[in-house]
Short mmCIF file of C-alpha atoms in Angstrom, two decimals:
data_model
loop_
_atom_site.label_atom_id
_atom_site.label_comp_id
_atom_site.label_asym_id
_atom_site.label_seq_id
_atom_site.Cartn_x
_atom_site.Cartn_y
_atom_site.Cartn_z
CA MET A 78 56.21 14.61 -180.83
CA GLU A 79 56.32 18.52 -182.17
CA ILE A 80 54.18 17.61 -185.26
CA LEU A 81 51.56 16.21 -182.64
CA SER A 82 51.56 19.29 -181.04
CA SER A 83 51.11 21.42 -184.58
CA ILE A 84 48.15 19.55 -185.54
CA VAL A 85 46.60 19.49 -182.09
CA ASN A 86 46.79 23.54 -182.44
CA VAL A 87 45.21 23.70 -185.62
CA LEU A 88 42.37 21.10 -184.73
CA GLN A 89 41.86 23.37 -181.85
CA LYS A 90 42.36 26.37 -183.41
CA GLU A 91 40.24 26.18 -186.71
CA ASP A 92 36.72 25.98 -186.72
CA ASN A 93 35.56 24.39 -190.52
CA PHE A 94 37.22 21.09 -191.69
CA LEU A 95 37.14 19.00 -194.93
CA ILE A 96 38.15 15.44 -194.26
CA THR A 97 38.71 13.26 -197.40
CA ALA A 98 41.08 10.44 -198.29
CA HIS A 99 41.99 7.85 -201.13
CA ILE A 100 39.62 6.45 -203.95
CA ARG A 101 38.15 2.81 -203.45
CA PRO A 102 38.32 3.18 -199.34
CA GLU A 103 38.71 0.52 -197.29
CA GLY A 104 38.62 0.24 -193.60
CA ASP A 105 41.70 1.94 -192.39
CA SER A 106 40.18 5.25 -194.60
CA ILE A 107 36.96 4.67 -192.99
CA GLY A 108 37.54 4.32 -189.94
CA SER A 109 40.37 7.23 -189.76
CA GLN A 110 38.00 9.58 -190.91
CA LEU A 111 34.57 9.02 -189.01
CA ALA A 112 36.83 8.81 -186.06
CA THR A 113 38.69 12.07 -187.16
CA ALA A 114 35.52 13.64 -187.20
CA ILE A 115 33.68 12.40 -184.64
CA LEU A 116 36.78 13.79 -182.95
CA LEU A 117 36.09 17.33 -184.33
CA GLN A 118 32.51 17.02 -183.70
CA LYS A 119 33.02 16.70 -180.27
CA LEU A 120 35.03 19.56 -180.09
CA GLY A 121 32.54 22.00 -181.72
CA LYS A 122 34.02 21.68 -185.01
CA LYS A 123 32.42 22.11 -188.56
CA VAL A 124 32.99 18.58 -190.58
CA THR A 125 32.16 17.57 -194.18
CA ILE A 126 33.78 14.34 -195.01
CA ILE A 127 33.87 13.80 -199.42
CA ASN A 128 35.27 10.71 -201.24
CA GLU A 129 35.01 10.04 -204.64
CA ASP A 130 33.62 6.58 -203.95
CA PRO A 131 31.08 5.50 -201.14
CA PRO A 132 31.81 3.15 -198.53
CA PRO A 133 31.39 -0.45 -199.01
CA GLU A 134 28.01 -1.62 -197.63
CA ASN A 135 30.02 -3.82 -194.59
CA TYR A 136 31.15 -0.51 -193.08
CA HIS A 137 27.45 1.28 -193.04
CA PHE A 138 27.11 0.30 -189.36
CA LEU A 139 30.09 2.44 -188.15
CA PRO A 140 29.09 5.89 -186.62
CA GLU A 141 28.76 8.91 -188.44
CA CYS A 142 29.25 6.45 -191.85
CA ASP A 143 25.97 7.71 -192.95
CA LYS A 144 27.52 11.47 -193.15
CA ILE A 145 30.09 10.70 -196.12
CA LEU A 146 29.32 12.50 -198.90
CA ILE A 147 30.37 11.37 -202.06
CA TYR A 148 31.75 13.79 -204.60
CA THR A 149 29.88 15.64 -206.83
CA PRO A 150 31.03 19.23 -208.57
CA GLU A 151 28.33 21.49 -206.49
CA TYR A 152 30.77 21.38 -203.52
CA GLU A 153 33.32 22.82 -205.21
CA ARG A 154 31.63 25.83 -204.12
CA TYR A 155 31.98 25.17 -200.14
CA LYS A 156 34.40 26.83 -198.12
CA PHE A 157 36.80 25.21 -195.68
CA ASP A 158 39.65 25.94 -193.51
CA VAL A 159 41.29 23.00 -192.90
CA GLY A 160 41.57 19.70 -195.24
CA ILE A 161 42.60 16.52 -193.53
CA VAL A 162 44.00 14.06 -196.06
CA LEU A 163 44.37 10.47 -194.29
CA ASP A 164 45.67 7.48 -195.20
CA CYS A 165 46.66 9.26 -198.94
CA ASN A 166 50.31 10.07 -199.98
CA GLN A 167 49.77 11.40 -203.37
CA PHE A 168 46.94 14.38 -204.18
CA GLU A 169 45.93 12.27 -207.13
CA ARG A 170 44.64 9.31 -205.19
CA VAL A 171 42.04 11.54 -203.87
CA GLY A 172 40.60 11.41 -207.34
CA LYS A 173 37.84 13.97 -208.04
CA VAL A 174 38.19 15.46 -204.52
CA VAL A 175 41.57 16.73 -205.41
CA GLY A 176 40.27 20.17 -206.81
CA LEU A 177 38.00 21.12 -203.71
CA ILE A 178 41.27 19.48 -201.38
CA LYS A 179 44.13 21.91 -202.71
CA GLN A 180 41.80 24.78 -202.62
CA VAL A 181 41.79 24.44 -198.78
CA PRO A 182 44.08 27.17 -197.66
CA LEU A 183 45.55 24.71 -194.91
CA ILE A 184 46.03 20.67 -195.40
CA ILE A 185 47.01 18.67 -192.93
CA ASN A 186 48.55 15.07 -194.04
CA ILE A 187 48.18 11.76 -191.92
CA ASP A 188 49.73 8.91 -193.40
CA HIS A 189 51.93 5.96 -192.78
CA HIS A 190 52.87 4.64 -195.93
CA PRO A 191 56.29 4.16 -196.00
CA ASP A 192 57.40 6.07 -199.43
CA SER A 193 54.80 8.64 -198.10
CA PRO A 194 56.65 12.54 -198.96
CA GLY A 195 53.99 14.08 -197.01
CA ILE A 196 51.32 16.36 -198.80
CA GLY A 197 50.22 18.87 -196.32
CA ASP A 198 51.59 21.98 -194.43
CA TYR A 199 51.14 19.57 -191.45
CA ASN A 200 52.78 16.16 -192.43
CA TYR A 201 52.30 13.67 -189.72
CA ILE A 202 53.90 10.52 -191.30
CA ASN A 203 54.75 7.65 -189.20
CA THR A 204 55.59 4.34 -191.30
CA THR A 205 55.80 2.41 -188.30
CA ALA A 206 52.24 2.59 -187.77
CA SER A 207 50.14 -0.39 -188.47
CA ALA A 208 47.41 1.63 -189.77
CA CYS A 209 46.30 5.40 -190.41
CA ALA A 210 43.51 4.70 -187.31
CA GLU A 211 46.59 3.94 -184.95
CA GLN A 212 47.93 7.54 -185.90
CA ILE A 213 44.30 8.95 -185.29
CA TYR A 214 44.64 7.55 -181.79
CA GLN A 215 47.72 8.95 -181.22
CA VAL A 216 46.85 12.50 -182.28
CA ILE A 217 43.44 11.83 -179.74
CA LYS A 218 45.54 11.04 -176.97
CA ALA A 219 48.35 13.89 -177.75
CA MET A 220 44.97 16.44 -176.97
CA ASP A 221 44.40 14.02 -173.60
CA PHE A 222 40.83 13.27 -174.86
CA LYS A 223 38.95 10.47 -173.21
CA LEU A 224 37.84 7.85 -175.70
CA ASP A 225 34.40 6.20 -175.74
CA TYR A 226 32.62 3.70 -177.70
CA ASN A 227 31.85 5.67 -181.25
CA LEU A 228 35.83 7.17 -181.61
CA ALA A 229 36.64 3.73 -180.21
CA LEU A 230 35.00 1.61 -183.26
CA PRO A 231 35.64 2.89 -186.03
CA LEU A 232 39.89 3.39 -185.07
CA TYR A 233 39.61 0.00 -183.98
CA VAL A 234 37.71 -1.44 -187.69
CA GLY A 235 40.89 0.55 -189.13
CA ILE A 236 43.83 -0.79 -187.27
CA MET A 237 41.98 -4.83 -187.88
CA THR A 238 41.18 -4.27 -191.54
CA ASP A 239 44.92 -2.70 -191.83
CA THR A 240 46.64 -5.63 -190.17
CA GLY A 241 44.56 -8.39 -192.15
CA SER A 242 42.64 -9.22 -188.49
CA PHE A 243 45.99 -8.99 -186.72
CA LYS A 244 48.17 -11.42 -188.74
CA GLN A 245 49.90 -9.49 -190.95
CA VAL A 246 53.47 -8.45 -190.54
CA ASN A 247 52.50 -4.74 -189.60
CA THR A 248 50.67 -5.83 -186.83
CA THR A 249 53.34 -4.94 -183.60
CA PRO A 250 53.33 -4.61 -179.63
CA THR A 251 51.65 -1.21 -180.17
CA SER A 252 48.94 -2.48 -182.16
CA HIS A 253 47.60 -5.07 -179.82
CA LYS A 254 48.36 -2.09 -176.41
CA ILE A 255 45.68 0.20 -178.39
CA VAL A 256 43.43 -2.41 -179.54
CA ALA A 257 43.21 -3.65 -175.67
CA GLU A 258 42.23 0.36 -174.94
CA LEU A 259 40.00 0.52 -177.54
CA LEU A 260 37.65 -2.80 -176.23
CA ASN A 261 37.63 -1.37 -172.94
CA CYS A 262 35.53 1.26 -174.63
CA GLY A 263 32.95 -2.06 -174.92
CA ILE A 264 33.78 -3.06 -178.21
CA ASP A 265 32.49 -6.83 -179.65
CA PRO A 266 35.00 -8.40 -181.80
CA ASN A 267 32.65 -10.85 -182.65
CA GLU A 268 30.05 -8.55 -183.37
CA VAL A 269 32.52 -6.51 -185.78
CA ALA A 270 34.28 -9.47 -187.50
CA SER A 271 30.70 -10.36 -188.60
CA GLN A 272 29.66 -7.24 -189.78
CA ILE A 273 32.41 -6.88 -191.80
CA TYR A 274 33.36 -10.60 -192.85
CA GLU A 275 30.10 -12.51 -192.57
CA ALA A 276 27.96 -9.92 -194.29
CA ASN A 277 28.36 -11.04 -198.02
CA THR A 278 25.28 -11.06 -200.43
CA ALA A 279 24.47 -13.93 -202.83
CA SER A 280 25.83 -12.19 -205.54
CA SER A 281 29.04 -11.20 -203.91
CA VAL A 282 29.56 -14.93 -203.13
CA LYS A 283 29.17 -15.66 -207.21
CA LEU A 284 31.81 -13.24 -207.83
CA LEU A 285 34.44 -14.22 -205.79
CA GLY A 286 33.77 -17.72 -207.39
CA LYS A 287 34.10 -16.30 -210.58
CA ILE A 288 37.46 -14.52 -209.36
CA LEU A 289 38.81 -17.38 -207.75
CA ASP A 290 37.91 -19.26 -211.17
CA SER A 291 40.10 -16.73 -213.01
CA LEU A 292 43.22 -18.03 -210.86
CA LYS A 293 46.53 -18.69 -212.73
CA THR A 294 50.02 -19.60 -211.22
CA ASN A 295 53.41 -18.55 -212.57
CA LEU A 296 56.98 -19.63 -211.14
CA ASP A 297 55.94 -23.12 -210.19
CA GLY A 298 53.15 -21.36 -208.00
CA LYS A 299 55.22 -18.58 -206.30
CA ILE A 300 53.27 -16.13 -208.44
CA ILE A 301 49.49 -15.83 -207.92
CA ILE A 302 47.48 -14.11 -210.63
CA ALA A 303 43.80 -13.22 -210.54
CA HIS A 304 41.25 -10.99 -212.05
CA ILE A 305 38.04 -9.15 -211.74
CA THR A 306 36.45 -8.16 -215.26
CA GLN A 307 33.79 -5.95 -216.28
CA LYS A 308 31.78 -9.05 -217.60
CA MET A 309 32.31 -10.64 -213.87
CA LEU A 310 30.33 -7.25 -212.42
CA LYS A 311 27.88 -7.78 -215.27
CA GLU A 312 27.23 -11.51 -215.12
CA THR A 313 26.18 -10.85 -210.94
CA ASP A 314 25.75 -7.60 -209.46
CA PRO A 315 27.61 -4.25 -210.16
CA ALA A 316 27.26 -3.28 -206.38
CA SER A 317 28.44 -6.91 -205.59
CA GLU A 318 32.00 -5.56 -205.22
CA ILE A 319 34.22 -7.01 -202.94
CA GLU A 320 37.43 -5.14 -201.31
CA PRO A 321 40.65 -6.61 -202.42
CA GLU A 322 41.71 -7.66 -199.04
CA ARG A 323 39.11 -10.20 -198.90
CA ILE A 324 39.56 -11.73 -202.50
CA ILE A 325 43.60 -11.79 -201.26
CA ASP A 326 42.89 -13.29 -198.16
CA GLN A 327 41.73 -16.28 -200.17
CA LEU A 328 44.67 -16.29 -202.25
CA ARG A 329 47.37 -15.86 -199.69
CA SER A 330 46.75 -19.20 -198.31
CA ILE A 331 47.89 -21.13 -201.45
CA LYS A 332 50.66 -23.15 -200.18
CA GLY A 333 54.16 -21.96 -201.75
CA VAL A 334 52.88 -18.57 -202.75
CA GLU A 335 54.91 -15.50 -202.63
CA VAL A 336 53.43 -12.99 -204.50
CA ILE A 337 49.74 -12.26 -205.16
CA LEU A 338 48.61 -9.99 -208.29
CA LEU A 339 45.24 -8.69 -208.52
CA PHE A 340 43.87 -7.16 -211.81
CA ARG A 341 40.95 -5.25 -211.64
CA ASP A 342 39.55 -4.11 -215.04
CA LEU A 343 37.88 -0.03 -213.56
CA GLY A 344 37.11 -0.03 -217.88
CA HIS A 345 38.29 2.63 -219.95
CA ASP A 346 41.48 0.96 -220.53
CA ARG A 347 42.51 1.52 -217.09
CA ILE A 348 43.34 -1.64 -214.79
CA LYS A 349 43.64 -1.88 -210.95
CA VAL A 350 46.61 -3.56 -209.53
CA ASN A 351 47.05 -4.97 -205.91
CA LEU A 352 50.25 -6.31 -205.35
CA ARG A 353 50.78 -8.48 -201.85
CA SER A 354 53.93 -10.18 -200.55
CA LYS A 355 54.66 -13.17 -198.58
CA SER A 356 57.93 -12.80 -198.52
CA ALA A 357 61.00 -10.60 -198.02
CA PHE A 358 59.65 -9.53 -201.76
CA SER A 359 59.13 -5.74 -202.29
CA VAL A 360 55.90 -5.04 -204.13
CA SER A 361 55.89 -1.68 -203.02
CA GLU A 362 59.49 -1.34 -205.48
CA ILE A 363 57.17 -3.11 -208.22
CA ALA A 364 53.92 -0.58 -207.73
CA LYS A 365 56.88 2.23 -208.09
CA ILE A 366 57.54 1.19 -211.11
CA PHE A 367 53.82 2.00 -212.80
CA SER A 368 53.64 5.20 -210.50
CA GLY A 369 51.76 3.44 -207.44
CA GLY A 370 53.24 2.78 -203.84
CA GLY A 371 52.17 1.34 -200.46
CA HIS A 372 53.78 -1.04 -198.34
CA MET A 373 56.61 -3.68 -198.52
CA ARG A 374 53.84 -6.48 -198.78
CA ALA A 375 50.97 -4.45 -199.84
CA ALA A 376 51.01 -2.00 -202.54
CA GLY A 377 48.68 -0.57 -205.56
CA CYS A 378 49.10 1.13 -208.70
CA VAL A 379 46.61 1.88 -212.12
CA ILE A 380 47.68 1.10 -215.50
CA GLU A 381 46.61 2.33 -218.51
CA GLY A 382 46.31 -0.76 -221.10
CA SER A 383 44.35 -3.45 -221.83
CA LEU A 384 44.03 -6.49 -218.88
CA SER A 385 46.17 -8.93 -220.88
CA ASP A 386 49.15 -6.13 -221.35
CA VAL A 387 49.11 -4.72 -218.04
CA GLU A 388 49.24 -8.10 -216.78
CA LYS A 389 52.18 -9.36 -218.57
CA LYS A 390 54.06 -6.10 -217.95
CA VAL A 391 53.20 -6.65 -214.24
CA VAL A 392 54.19 -10.47 -213.97
CA GLU A 393 57.06 -9.85 -215.97
CA GLU A 394 58.68 -7.47 -213.21
CA VAL A 395 57.52 -9.39 -210.95
CA THR A 396 59.43 -12.37 -212.26
CA LYS A 397 62.35 -10.61 -213.10
CA ARG A 398 63.16 -10.12 -209.38
CA LEU A 399 62.38 -13.33 -207.96
CA VAL A 400 64.22 -14.51 -210.32
CA GLY A 401 67.11 -12.01 -209.88
#
């Protein structure tokens, strides 16, 4: 693939790299960034990862995770040769890092979202990839670079989490072939799953209970709605944040559900909406209406307004298309 050759050439030629990804990072975003950073370090390059938000605590076991920097304005004076934007299809989705990344003279964008226009000078967009981590694996293979445990582990975590532990429709034969090779590097699947899914705090479990207690249904249970409010966070612990997928896994298990809607109050009249589909219904089309995006069965957006108003607007759009 020509784009891979071009990206490999840049990685080998340049010396100082900035890596970033979308706000509120999850397993694929974090795993892809760390694997890319480790690869570049093995090539003797200088690498800096800067994100708006810190990685959730359950990913802190990953190699080099403690090297991820959280954006502050002082980083604006840093100079880089190349910026690498991962798992992200819009500059605005990198949040506060957007000004910094746009100052970099050359940008590589690696993404697997179906609506990705490519926002870099070099764009490796593969909408059939199960995860961005799968694309980073392909970059590593294009460099004929040998995988080891520290490279394989974040890639495995990226693919595992973005496929819902290999049970979602984006899981492919290619995904399993890649994972088989990664496992041969000494990864213990039980240990990884335990680190990610079995490291809950008491406050996070209490928060999950409050979220599940907010559950509402629409269209005879075809639409499931749940909330994360500022009040819930204050009553438990603001640091007890739960990844949306861990909540959605609980909601998608409900019999008869077709669309899952999770509304999170970010404060200041901004609502984050996570949309998931268990059918042929495309939630990405709903997200696009509200300037968001994503995949057919997994999408998201941030909408200005009160929680009740935003919920009403989104539910109306989903209902209209489900019924129509």
